[in-house]
Amino acid sequence: MERGLAVNTLTSYRRDLRRYLAELSLRGIERLSDATEQDVAEFLAALRRGDSEHAPLRASSAARAVVAVRGLHRFATREGIVPSDAASAVRPPSPPRRLPKALPVDDVLALLEGAAVEEGPRGLRDRALLELLYGTGARISEAVGLAVDDVDVDGGSALLHGKGGKDRIVPLGQYARDAVEAYLVRGRPALAAAGRGTPALFLNHRGGQLSRQSAWTALRQAAERAGLPIEVSPHTLRHSFATHLLDGGADVRVVQELLGHASVTTTQIYTMVTVERLREVYATAHPRARKRS
């Protein structure tokens, strides 16, 4: 809470710590001060192995659980609850470095057109939501968390509330501005009429704030209508936003600010995507790229 973490992150940490305490209890350990480095290491092994109640966790999920456990022991040591930090030497597993999947521009355009097929308030909402996701690179939680006053259609900007309580102002392109304005004028009032009044920008059919799950559903339906062959998620649009900016010549530092990354290292993974694409083009087009058989 002191670090201003997102609610979803706190929920995950809470679940991880409950599982850790349950594992300690199975070992007959009822006090944190009795836990050893070996207990923490075996907990990590159990996460990766899985059991009758839990499926094996991927490296990224197991790493998050270990981070939560290390934070617990570090806090307990600092507060004098335990004499030493039993988890300090246990390192979380390193997840494999995967390149983010970005859609080609034509597929993004087909996806956005797929959102506009449904007529009425929901269709206007879904088009505005997807245009905003792709036009700003917002996380899905940032998009559904927007209030009406956070979006300046005339000025062409939006105030996104990011991780760790960090806000950032991002530009709104003309397509996103037009879609949001159309939704505000012809779509949102009809949805709001079914509710009790909320400042949220994107509303569900009951007039309340649109959930992340419902936003996912809208995206999947648009992808199906567009006939896209791959699994598409809200983060796919975020990846596409960053990749297309870099392909267009944007500086990586600018993209970092737009995405709300705390470190440019996180943003630089998108430069790997463009390098891979350059290699493909080079291998296909250059006469001396590979030997002819």
PDB file of C-alpha atoms in Angstrom:
ATOM      1  CA  MET A   1       0.000   0.000   0.000  1.00  0.00           C
ATOM      2  CA  GLU A   2       2.871   2.368   0.818  1.00  0.00           C
ATOM      3  CA  ARG A   3       4.304   1.821  -2.651  1.00  0.00           C
ATOM      4  CA  GLY A   4       0.999   2.727  -4.291  1.00  0.00           C
ATOM      5  CA  LEU A   5       0.697  -0.610  -6.097  1.00  0.00           C
ATOM      6  CA  ALA A   6      -2.314  -1.394  -8.234  1.00  0.00           C
ATOM      7  CA  VAL A   7      -5.212  -3.289  -6.683  1.00  0.00           C
ATOM      8  CA  ASN A   8      -4.610  -6.262  -8.977  1.00  0.00           C
ATOM      9  CA  THR A   9      -0.952  -6.440  -7.891  1.00  0.00           C
ATOM     10  CA  LEU A  10      -1.930  -6.348  -4.226  1.00  0.00           C
ATOM     11  CA  THR A  11      -4.473  -9.123  -4.790  1.00  0.00           C
ATOM     12  CA  SER A  12      -1.795 -11.275  -6.427  1.00  0.00           C
ATOM     13  CA  TYR A  13       0.690 -10.655  -3.607  1.00  0.00           C
ATOM     14  CA  ARG A  14      -1.951 -11.493  -1.025  1.00  0.00           C
ATOM     15  CA  ARG A  15      -2.726 -14.774  -2.787  1.00  0.00           C
ATOM     16  CA  ASP A  16       0.988 -15.617  -3.039  1.00  0.00           C
ATOM     17  CA  LEU A  17       1.606 -14.957   0.659  1.00  0.00           C
ATOM     18  CA  ARG A  18      -1.376 -17.029   1.734  1.00  0.00           C
ATOM     19  CA  ARG A  19      -0.026 -19.926  -0.299  1.00  0.00           C
ATOM     20  CA  TYR A  20       3.414 -19.457   1.265  1.00  0.00           C
ATOM     21  CA  LEU A  21       2.008 -19.497   4.797  1.00  0.00           C
ATOM     22  CA  ALA A  22      -0.024 -22.592   3.932  1.00  0.00           C
ATOM     23  CA  GLU A  23       3.152 -24.310   2.686  1.00  0.00           C
ATOM     24  CA  LEU A  24       4.961 -23.410   5.914  1.00  0.00           C
ATOM     25  CA  SER A  25       2.057 -24.755   7.955  1.00  0.00           C
ATOM     26  CA  LEU A  26       2.268 -28.077   6.106  1.00  0.00           C
ATOM     27  CA  ARG A  27       5.895 -28.248   7.197  1.00  0.00           C
ATOM     28  CA  GLY A  28       4.873 -27.672  10.809  1.00  0.00           C
ATOM     29  CA  ILE A  29       6.137 -24.089  10.799  1.00  0.00           C
ATOM     30  CA  GLU A  30       3.715 -21.738  12.494  1.00  0.00           C
ATOM     31  CA  ARG A  31       6.013 -18.770  13.124  1.00  0.00           C
ATOM     32  CA  LEU A  32       7.798 -16.780  10.437  1.00  0.00           C
ATOM     33  CA  SER A  33      10.932 -16.681  12.576  1.00  0.00           C
ATOM     34  CA  ASP A  34      11.233 -20.471  12.233  1.00  0.00           C
ATOM     35  CA  ALA A  35      11.328 -20.375   8.418  1.00  0.00           C
ATOM     36  CA  THR A  36      14.733 -20.971   6.850  1.00  0.00           C
ATOM     37  CA  GLU A  37      16.322 -20.242   3.500  1.00  0.00           C
ATOM     38  CA  GLN A  38      15.725 -23.885   2.600  1.00  0.00           C
ATOM     39  CA  ASP A  39      11.993 -23.486   3.284  1.00  0.00           C
ATOM     40  CA  VAL A  40      11.800 -20.503   0.948  1.00  0.00           C
ATOM     41  CA  ALA A  41      13.785 -22.323  -1.757  1.00  0.00           C
ATOM     42  CA  GLU A  42      11.530 -25.379  -1.489  1.00  0.00           C
ATOM     43  CA  PHE A  43       8.471 -23.141  -1.734  1.00  0.00           C
ATOM     44  CA  LEU A  44       9.834 -21.826  -5.034  1.00  0.00           C
ATOM     45  CA  ALA A  45      10.424 -25.392  -6.220  1.00  0.00           C
ATOM     46  CA  ALA A  46       6.855 -26.310  -5.251  1.00  0.00           C
ATOM     47  CA  LEU A  47       5.513 -23.388  -7.273  1.00  0.00           C
ATOM     48  CA  ARG A  48       7.327 -24.556 -10.376  1.00  0.00           C
ATOM     49  CA  ARG A  49       6.423 -28.205  -9.784  1.00  0.00           C
ATOM     50  CA  GLY A  50       2.748 -27.784  -8.890  1.00  0.00           C
ATOM     51  CA  ASP A  51       0.657 -30.183  -6.849  1.00  0.00           C
ATOM     52  CA  SER A  52      -2.813 -31.701  -6.672  1.00  0.00           C
ATOM     53  CA  GLU A  53      -4.393 -28.302  -5.949  1.00  0.00           C
ATOM     54  CA  HIS A  54      -2.190 -25.990  -7.989  1.00  0.00           C
ATOM     55  CA  ALA A  55      -0.937 -26.144 -11.545  1.00  0.00           C
ATOM     56  CA  PRO A  56       2.789 -25.476 -12.113  1.00  0.00           C
ATOM     57  CA  LEU A  57       3.481 -21.761 -12.356  1.00  0.00           C
ATOM     58  CA  ARG A  58       5.332 -20.139 -15.201  1.00  0.00           C
ATOM     59  CA  ALA A  59       8.638 -18.476 -14.392  1.00  0.00           C
ATOM     60  CA  SER A  60       7.033 -15.008 -14.399  1.00  0.00           C
ATOM     61  CA  SER A  61       4.288 -15.994 -11.926  1.00  0.00           C
ATOM     62  CA  ALA A  62       6.712 -17.884  -9.694  1.00  0.00           C
ATOM     63  CA  ALA A  63       9.040 -14.868  -9.733  1.00  0.00           C
ATOM     64  CA  ARG A  64       6.199 -12.630  -8.568  1.00  0.00           C
ATOM     65  CA  ALA A  65       5.430 -15.018  -5.688  1.00  0.00           C
ATOM     66  CA  VAL A  66       9.078 -15.081  -4.606  1.00  0.00           C
ATOM     67  CA  VAL A  67       9.201 -11.283  -4.733  1.00  0.00           C
ATOM     68  CA  ALA A  68       6.188 -11.193  -2.398  1.00  0.00           C
ATOM     69  CA  VAL A  69       7.823 -13.661   0.015  1.00  0.00           C
ATOM     70  CA  ARG A  70      11.120 -11.765  -0.037  1.00  0.00           C
ATOM     71  CA  GLY A  71       9.217  -8.561   0.699  1.00  0.00           C
ATOM     72  CA  LEU A  72       7.489 -10.209   3.664  1.00  0.00           C
ATOM     73  CA  HIS A  73      10.753 -11.456   5.183  1.00  0.00           C
ATOM     74  CA  ARG A  74      12.519  -8.154   4.535  1.00  0.00           C
ATOM     75  CA  PHE A  75       9.708  -6.269   6.256  1.00  0.00           C
ATOM     76  CA  ALA A  76       9.661  -8.681   9.203  1.00  0.00           C
ATOM     77  CA  THR A  77      13.434  -8.295   9.635  1.00  0.00           C
ATOM     78  CA  ARG A  78      13.302  -4.514   9.451  1.00  0.00           C
ATOM     79  CA  GLU A  79      10.508  -4.401  12.041  1.00  0.00           C
ATOM     80  CA  GLY A  80      12.372  -6.734  14.404  1.00  0.00           C
ATOM     81  CA  ILE A  81       9.751  -9.497  14.097  1.00  0.00           C
ATOM     82  CA  VAL A  82      12.396 -12.031  13.027  1.00  0.00           C
ATOM     83  CA  PRO A  83      16.134 -12.002  13.811  1.00  0.00           C
ATOM     84  CA  SER A  84      17.342 -12.469  10.209  1.00  0.00           C
ATOM     85  CA  ASP A  85      16.111 -12.451   6.625  1.00  0.00           C
ATOM     86  CA  ALA A  86      15.695 -16.063   5.525  1.00  0.00           C
ATOM     87  CA  ALA A  87      14.689 -15.146   1.963  1.00  0.00           C
ATOM     88  CA  SER A  88      17.427 -12.685   1.016  1.00  0.00           C
ATOM     89  CA  ALA A  89      19.563 -15.267  -0.813  1.00  0.00           C
ATOM     90  CA  VAL A  90      16.690 -16.873  -2.758  1.00  0.00           C
ATOM     91  CA  ARG A  91      16.537 -15.418  -6.245  1.00  0.00           C
ATOM     92  CA  PRO A  92      13.333 -15.438  -8.302  1.00  0.00           C
ATOM     93  CA  PRO A  93      13.521 -17.380 -11.570  1.00  0.00           C
ATOM     94  CA  SER A  94      14.279 -15.370 -14.688  1.00  0.00           C
ATOM     95  CA  PRO A  95      11.407 -15.600 -17.165  1.00  0.00           C
ATOM     96  CA  PRO A  96      12.382 -16.197 -20.785  1.00  0.00           C
ATOM     97  CA  ARG A  97      12.678 -12.991 -22.756  1.00  0.00           C
ATOM     98  CA  ARG A  98       9.860 -13.029 -25.245  1.00  0.00           C
ATOM     99  CA  LEU A  99       9.328 -10.500 -27.958  1.00  0.00           C
ATOM    100  CA  PRO A 100       5.961  -8.760 -27.645  1.00  0.00           C
ATOM    101  CA  LYS A 101       3.477  -9.666 -30.349  1.00  0.00           C
ATOM    102  CA  ALA A 102       2.430  -6.704 -32.431  1.00  0.00           C
ATOM    103  CA  LEU A 103      -0.212  -6.701 -35.140  1.00  0.00           C
ATOM    104  CA  PRO A 104       0.524  -5.390 -38.625  1.00  0.00           C
ATOM    105  CA  VAL A 105      -1.094  -2.011 -39.261  1.00  0.00           C
ATOM    106  CA  ASP A 106      -3.641  -3.544 -41.652  1.00  0.00           C
ATOM    107  CA  ASP A 107      -4.771  -6.008 -38.970  1.00  0.00           C
ATOM    108  CA  VAL A 108      -5.170  -3.200 -36.439  1.00  0.00           C
ATOM    109  CA  LEU A 109      -7.317  -1.278 -38.911  1.00  0.00           C
ATOM    110  CA  ALA A 110      -9.438  -4.389 -39.516  1.00  0.00           C
ATOM    111  CA  LEU A 111      -9.804  -4.832 -35.751  1.00  0.00           C
ATOM    112  CA  LEU A 112     -10.977  -1.245 -35.303  1.00  0.00           C
ATOM    113  CA  GLU A 113     -13.460  -1.626 -38.136  1.00  0.00           C
ATOM    114  CA  GLY A 114     -14.679  -4.847 -36.501  1.00  0.00           C
ATOM    115  CA  ALA A 115     -15.539  -2.874 -33.375  1.00  0.00           C
ATOM    116  CA  ALA A 116     -17.710  -0.518 -35.388  1.00  0.00           C
ATOM    117  CA  VAL A 117     -19.916  -3.236 -36.896  1.00  0.00           C
ATOM    118  CA  GLU A 118     -22.317  -3.337 -33.939  1.00  0.00           C
ATOM    119  CA  GLU A 119     -24.647  -0.368 -34.036  1.00  0.00           C
ATOM    120  CA  GLY A 120     -25.936   1.614 -31.088  1.00  0.00           C
ATOM    121  CA  PRO A 121     -24.325   2.787 -27.844  1.00  0.00           C
ATOM    122  CA  ARG A 122     -22.257  -0.366 -27.300  1.00  0.00           C
ATOM    123  CA  GLY A 123     -20.806  -0.211 -30.776  1.00  0.00           C
ATOM    124  CA  LEU A 124     -19.836   3.428 -30.285  1.00  0.00           C
ATOM    125  CA  ARG A 125     -18.328   2.570 -26.904  1.00  0.00           C
ATOM    126  CA  ASP A 126     -16.301  -0.356 -28.221  1.00  0.00           C
ATOM    127  CA  ARG A 127     -14.963   1.637 -31.160  1.00  0.00           C
ATOM    128  CA  ALA A 128     -13.963   4.489 -28.834  1.00  0.00           C
ATOM    129  CA  LEU A 129     -12.339   2.050 -26.397  1.00  0.00           C
ATOM    130  CA  LEU A 130     -10.249   0.297 -29.040  1.00  0.00           C
ATOM    131  CA  GLU A 131      -9.287   3.513 -30.798  1.00  0.00           C
ATOM    132  CA  LEU A 132      -8.148   4.900 -27.448  1.00  0.00           C
ATOM    133  CA  LEU A 133      -6.170   1.748 -26.564  1.00  0.00           C
ATOM    134  CA  TYR A 134      -4.309   1.784 -29.867  1.00  0.00           C
ATOM    135  CA  GLY A 135      -4.074   5.561 -30.096  1.00  0.00           C
ATOM    136  CA  THR A 136      -2.522   6.035 -26.653  1.00  0.00           C
ATOM    137  CA  GLY A 137      -0.877   2.702 -25.792  1.00  0.00           C
ATOM    138  CA  ALA A 138      -2.862   2.644 -22.550  1.00  0.00           C
ATOM    139  CA  ARG A 139      -3.054  -0.429 -20.370  1.00  0.00           C
ATOM    140  CA  ILE A 140      -6.542  -1.893 -20.172  1.00  0.00           C
ATOM    141  CA  SER A 141      -6.807  -0.900 -16.494  1.00  0.00           C
ATOM    142  CA  GLU A 142      -5.857   2.669 -17.391  1.00  0.00           C
ATOM    143  CA  ALA A 143      -8.465   2.824 -20.152  1.00  0.00           C
ATOM    144  CA  VAL A 144     -11.408   1.515 -18.120  1.00  0.00           C
ATOM    145  CA  GLY A 145     -10.277   3.681 -15.202  1.00  0.00           C
ATOM    146  CA  LEU A 146     -10.675   6.894 -17.183  1.00  0.00           C
ATOM    147  CA  ALA A 147     -13.216   9.463 -16.050  1.00  0.00           C
ATOM    148  CA  VAL A 148     -15.009  11.723 -18.503  1.00  0.00           C
ATOM    149  CA  ASP A 149     -13.013  14.694 -17.201  1.00  0.00           C
ATOM    150  CA  ASP A 150      -9.733  12.852 -17.878  1.00  0.00           C
ATOM    151  CA  VAL A 151     -10.257  13.161 -21.628  1.00  0.00           C
ATOM    152  CA  ASP A 152      -9.859  16.500 -23.393  1.00  0.00           C
ATOM    153  CA  VAL A 153     -11.307  15.830 -26.830  1.00  0.00           C
ATOM    154  CA  ASP A 154     -10.885  19.411 -28.052  1.00  0.00           C
ATOM    155  CA  GLY A 155      -7.300  19.611 -26.791  1.00  0.00           C
ATOM    156  CA  GLY A 156      -6.478  16.119 -28.019  1.00  0.00           C
ATOM    157  CA  SER A 157      -5.117  14.618 -24.799  1.00  0.00           C
ATOM    158  CA  ALA A 158      -5.966  12.132 -22.058  1.00  0.00           C
ATOM    159  CA  LEU A 159      -4.837  11.833 -18.452  1.00  0.00           C
ATOM    160  CA  LEU A 160      -3.956   8.200 -17.712  1.00  0.00           C
ATOM    161  CA  HIS A 161      -3.642   6.939 -14.149  1.00  0.00           C
ATOM    162  CA  GLY A 162      -0.768   4.455 -14.309  1.00  0.00           C
ATOM    163  CA  LYS A 163       0.964   1.993 -12.025  1.00  0.00           C
ATOM    164  CA  GLY A 164       2.222   3.162  -8.669  1.00  0.00           C
ATOM    165  CA  GLY A 165      -0.109   6.150  -8.654  1.00  0.00           C
ATOM    166  CA  LYS A 166       1.821   7.782 -11.504  1.00  0.00           C
ATOM    167  CA  ASP A 167      -0.268   9.886 -13.862  1.00  0.00           C
ATOM    168  CA  ARG A 168       0.755  10.877 -17.367  1.00  0.00           C
ATOM    169  CA  ILE A 169      -0.781  12.982 -20.107  1.00  0.00           C
ATOM    170  CA  VAL A 170      -0.781  11.392 -23.556  1.00  0.00           C
ATOM    171  CA  PRO A 171      -1.891  12.812 -26.903  1.00  0.00           C
ATOM    172  CA  LEU A 172      -5.094  11.649 -28.561  1.00  0.00           C
ATOM    173  CA  GLY A 173      -4.922  11.199 -32.310  1.00  0.00           C
ATOM    174  CA  GLN A 174      -7.688  12.453 -34.563  1.00  0.00           C
ATOM    175  CA  TYR A 175      -9.261   9.016 -35.043  1.00  0.00           C
ATOM    176  CA  ALA A 176      -9.403   8.407 -31.280  1.00  0.00           C
ATOM    177  CA  ARG A 177     -10.758  11.918 -30.690  1.00  0.00           C
ATOM    178  CA  ASP A 178     -13.528  11.445 -33.241  1.00  0.00           C
ATOM    179  CA  ALA A 179     -14.472   8.024 -31.841  1.00  0.00           C
ATOM    180  CA  VAL A 180     -14.540   9.237 -28.231  1.00  0.00           C
ATOM    181  CA  GLU A 181     -16.543  12.334 -29.180  1.00  0.00           C
ATOM    182  CA  ALA A 182     -19.094  10.230 -31.076  1.00  0.00           C
ATOM    183  CA  TYR A 183     -19.426   7.940 -28.062  1.00  0.00           C
ATOM    184  CA  LEU A 184     -19.808  10.857 -25.636  1.00  0.00           C
ATOM    185  CA  VAL A 185     -22.494  12.486 -27.760  1.00  0.00           C
ATOM    186  CA  ARG A 186     -24.490   9.505 -29.054  1.00  0.00           C
ATOM    187  CA  GLY A 187     -23.510   6.490 -26.946  1.00  0.00           C
ATOM    188  CA  ARG A 188     -22.667   7.254 -23.339  1.00  0.00           C
ATOM    189  CA  PRO A 189     -25.887   9.156 -22.486  1.00  0.00           C
ATOM    190  CA  ALA A 190     -27.987   6.104 -23.397  1.00  0.00           C
ATOM    191  CA  LEU A 191     -25.819   3.805 -21.264  1.00  0.00           C
ATOM    192  CA  ALA A 192     -25.715   6.281 -18.370  1.00  0.00           C
ATOM    193  CA  ALA A 193     -29.521   6.429 -18.281  1.00  0.00           C
ATOM    194  CA  ALA A 194     -29.601   2.884 -16.884  1.00  0.00           C
ATOM    195  CA  GLY A 195     -27.292   3.728 -13.962  1.00  0.00           C
ATOM    196  CA  ARG A 196     -27.126   5.983 -10.947  1.00  0.00           C
ATOM    197  CA  GLY A 197     -24.474   8.324 -12.249  1.00  0.00           C
ATOM    198  CA  THR A 198     -20.738   7.676 -12.406  1.00  0.00           C
ATOM    199  CA  PRO A 199     -17.844   9.777 -13.698  1.00  0.00           C
ATOM    200  CA  ALA A 200     -16.392   6.762 -15.549  1.00  0.00           C
ATOM    201  CA  LEU A 201     -15.888   7.312 -19.268  1.00  0.00           C
ATOM    202  CA  PHE A 202     -16.671   3.796 -20.438  1.00  0.00           C
ATOM    203  CA  LEU A 203     -19.944   2.352 -19.141  1.00  0.00           C
ATOM    204  CA  ASN A 204     -21.572  -1.087 -19.243  1.00  0.00           C
ATOM    205  CA  HIS A 205     -25.198  -1.757 -20.162  1.00  0.00           C
ATOM    206  CA  ARG A 206     -26.238  -1.136 -16.522  1.00  0.00           C
ATOM    207  CA  GLY A 207     -24.726   2.328 -16.503  1.00  0.00           C
ATOM    208  CA  GLY A 208     -21.794   1.373 -14.264  1.00  0.00           C
ATOM    209  CA  GLN A 209     -18.083   1.470 -14.989  1.00  0.00           C
ATOM    210  CA  LEU A 210     -16.987  -0.988 -17.662  1.00  0.00           C
ATOM    211  CA  SER A 211     -14.896  -3.827 -16.211  1.00  0.00           C
ATOM    212  CA  ARG A 212     -11.629  -5.129 -17.592  1.00  0.00           C
ATOM    213  CA  GLN A 213     -13.327  -8.433 -18.378  1.00  0.00           C
ATOM    214  CA  SER A 214     -16.039  -6.719 -20.427  1.00  0.00           C
ATOM    215  CA  ALA A 215     -13.406  -4.694 -22.269  1.00  0.00           C
ATOM    216  CA  TRP A 216     -11.601  -7.950 -23.101  1.00  0.00           C
ATOM    217  CA  THR A 217     -14.872  -9.379 -24.426  1.00  0.00           C
ATOM    218  CA  ALA A 218     -15.417  -6.367 -26.675  1.00  0.00           C
ATOM    219  CA  LEU A 219     -11.917  -6.755 -28.069  1.00  0.00           C
ATOM    220  CA  ARG A 220     -12.298 -10.481 -28.706  1.00  0.00           C
ATOM    221  CA  GLN A 221     -15.596  -9.962 -30.505  1.00  0.00           C
ATOM    222  CA  ALA A 222     -14.042  -7.291 -32.716  1.00  0.00           C
ATOM    223  CA  ALA A 223     -11.121  -9.622 -33.469  1.00  0.00           C
ATOM    224  CA  GLU A 224     -13.499 -12.417 -34.446  1.00  0.00           C
ATOM    225  CA  ARG A 225     -15.454 -10.111 -36.744  1.00  0.00           C
ATOM    226  CA  ALA A 226     -12.178  -8.967 -38.312  1.00  0.00           C
ATOM    227  CA  GLY A 227     -11.163 -12.590 -38.881  1.00  0.00           C
ATOM    228  CA  LEU A 228      -7.810 -12.188 -37.148  1.00  0.00           C
ATOM    229  CA  PRO A 229      -6.050 -15.561 -36.936  1.00  0.00           C
ATOM    230  CA  ILE A 230      -4.115 -14.966 -33.707  1.00  0.00           C
ATOM    231  CA  GLU A 231      -5.090 -14.435 -30.097  1.00  0.00           C
ATOM    232  CA  VAL A 232      -5.535 -10.709 -29.511  1.00  0.00           C
ATOM    233  CA  SER A 233      -5.477  -9.036 -26.095  1.00  0.00           C
ATOM    234  CA  PRO A 234      -5.577  -5.398 -24.947  1.00  0.00           C
ATOM    235  CA  HIS A 235      -1.810  -5.647 -24.457  1.00  0.00           C
ATOM    236  CA  THR A 236      -1.501  -6.602 -28.128  1.00  0.00           C
ATOM    237  CA  LEU A 237      -2.749  -3.124 -29.006  1.00  0.00           C
ATOM    238  CA  ARG A 238      -0.256  -1.629 -26.535  1.00  0.00           C
ATOM    239  CA  HIS A 239       2.558  -3.616 -28.169  1.00  0.00           C
ATOM    240  CA  SER A 240       1.351  -2.572 -31.611  1.00  0.00           C
ATOM    241  CA  PHE A 241       1.221   1.086 -30.543  1.00  0.00           C
ATOM    242  CA  ALA A 242       4.866   1.003 -29.391  1.00  0.00           C
ATOM    243  CA  THR A 243       6.154  -1.033 -32.333  1.00  0.00           C
ATOM    244  CA  HIS A 244       4.437   1.118 -34.951  1.00  0.00           C
ATOM    245  CA  LEU A 245       5.781   4.297 -33.332  1.00  0.00           C
ATOM    246  CA  LEU A 246       9.336   2.940 -33.411  1.00  0.00           C
ATOM    247  CA  ASP A 247       8.869   1.724 -36.980  1.00  0.00           C
ATOM    248  CA  GLY A 248       7.796   5.264 -37.851  1.00  0.00           C
ATOM    249  CA  GLY A 249      10.990   6.735 -36.418  1.00  0.00           C
ATOM    250  CA  ALA A 250       9.908   7.736 -32.890  1.00  0.00           C
ATOM    251  CA  ASP A 251      12.662   8.015 -30.287  1.00  0.00           C
ATOM    252  CA  VAL A 252      12.656   5.214 -27.696  1.00  0.00           C
ATOM    253  CA  ARG A 253      12.635   7.790 -24.879  1.00  0.00           C
ATOM    254  CA  VAL A 254       9.447   9.327 -26.241  1.00  0.00           C
ATOM    255  CA  VAL A 255       7.834   5.910 -26.464  1.00  0.00           C
ATOM    256  CA  GLN A 256       8.928   5.241 -22.876  1.00  0.00           C
ATOM    257  CA  GLU A 257       7.096   8.358 -21.688  1.00  0.00           C
ATOM    258  CA  LEU A 258       3.988   7.501 -23.680  1.00  0.00           C
ATOM    259  CA  LEU A 259       3.870   3.959 -22.295  1.00  0.00           C
ATOM    260  CA  GLY A 260       4.552   5.082 -18.726  1.00  0.00           C
ATOM    261  CA  HIS A 261       7.563   2.789 -18.280  1.00  0.00           C
ATOM    262  CA  ALA A 262       9.687   3.600 -15.252  1.00  0.00           C
ATOM    263  CA  SER A 263      12.827   2.413 -17.052  1.00  0.00           C
ATOM    264  CA  VAL A 264      13.826   2.720 -20.692  1.00  0.00           C
ATOM    265  CA  THR A 265      15.110  -0.854 -20.452  1.00  0.00           C
ATOM    266  CA  THR A 266      11.514  -2.063 -20.475  1.00  0.00           C
ATOM    267  CA  THR A 267      10.775  -0.038 -23.593  1.00  0.00           C
ATOM    268  CA  GLN A 268      13.877  -1.233 -25.428  1.00  0.00           C
ATOM    269  CA  ILE A 269      12.399  -4.698 -25.865  1.00  0.00           C
ATOM    270  CA  TYR A 270      10.238  -3.165 -28.602  1.00  0.00           C
ATOM    271  CA  THR A 271      13.361  -2.159 -30.505  1.00  0.00           C
ATOM    272  CA  MET A 272      14.166  -5.872 -30.713  1.00  0.00           C
ATOM    273  CA  VAL A 273      10.921  -6.385 -32.606  1.00  0.00           C
ATOM    274  CA  THR A 274      11.896  -3.820 -35.225  1.00  0.00           C
ATOM    275  CA  VAL A 275      15.389  -5.313 -35.514  1.00  0.00           C
ATOM    276  CA  GLU A 276      13.860  -8.735 -36.166  1.00  0.00           C
ATOM    277  CA  ARG A 277      11.696  -7.218 -38.875  1.00  0.00           C
ATOM    278  CA  LEU A 278      14.714  -5.529 -40.431  1.00  0.00           C
ATOM    279  CA  ARG A 279      16.506  -8.874 -40.511  1.00  0.00           C
ATOM    280  CA  GLU A 280      13.575 -10.518 -42.268  1.00  0.00           C
ATOM    281  CA  VAL A 281      13.447  -7.798 -44.911  1.00  0.00           C
ATOM    282  CA  TYR A 282      17.221  -7.914 -45.339  1.00  0.00           C
ATOM    283  CA  ALA A 283      17.264 -11.683 -45.716  1.00  0.00           C
ATOM    284  CA  THR A 284      14.545 -11.503 -48.348  1.00  0.00           C
ATOM    285  CA  ALA A 285      15.701  -8.485 -50.328  1.00  0.00           C
ATOM    286  CA  HIS A 286      19.508  -8.371 -50.253  1.00  0.00           C
ATOM    287  CA  PRO A 287      21.222 -10.444 -52.975  1.00  0.00           C
ATOM    288  CA  ARG A 288      24.119 -11.386 -50.703  1.00  0.00           C
ATOM    289  CA  ALA A 289      22.117 -12.055 -47.531  1.00  0.00           C
ATOM    290  CA  ARG A 290      22.311 -15.843 -47.942  1.00  0.00           C
ATOM    291  CA  LYS A 291      23.979 -18.318 -50.237  1.00  0.00           C
ATOM    292  CA  ARG A 292      21.985 -19.675 -53.117  1.00  0.00           C
ATOM    293  CA  SER A 293      21.721 -23.433 -53.404  1.00  0.00           C
TER     294      SER A 293
END
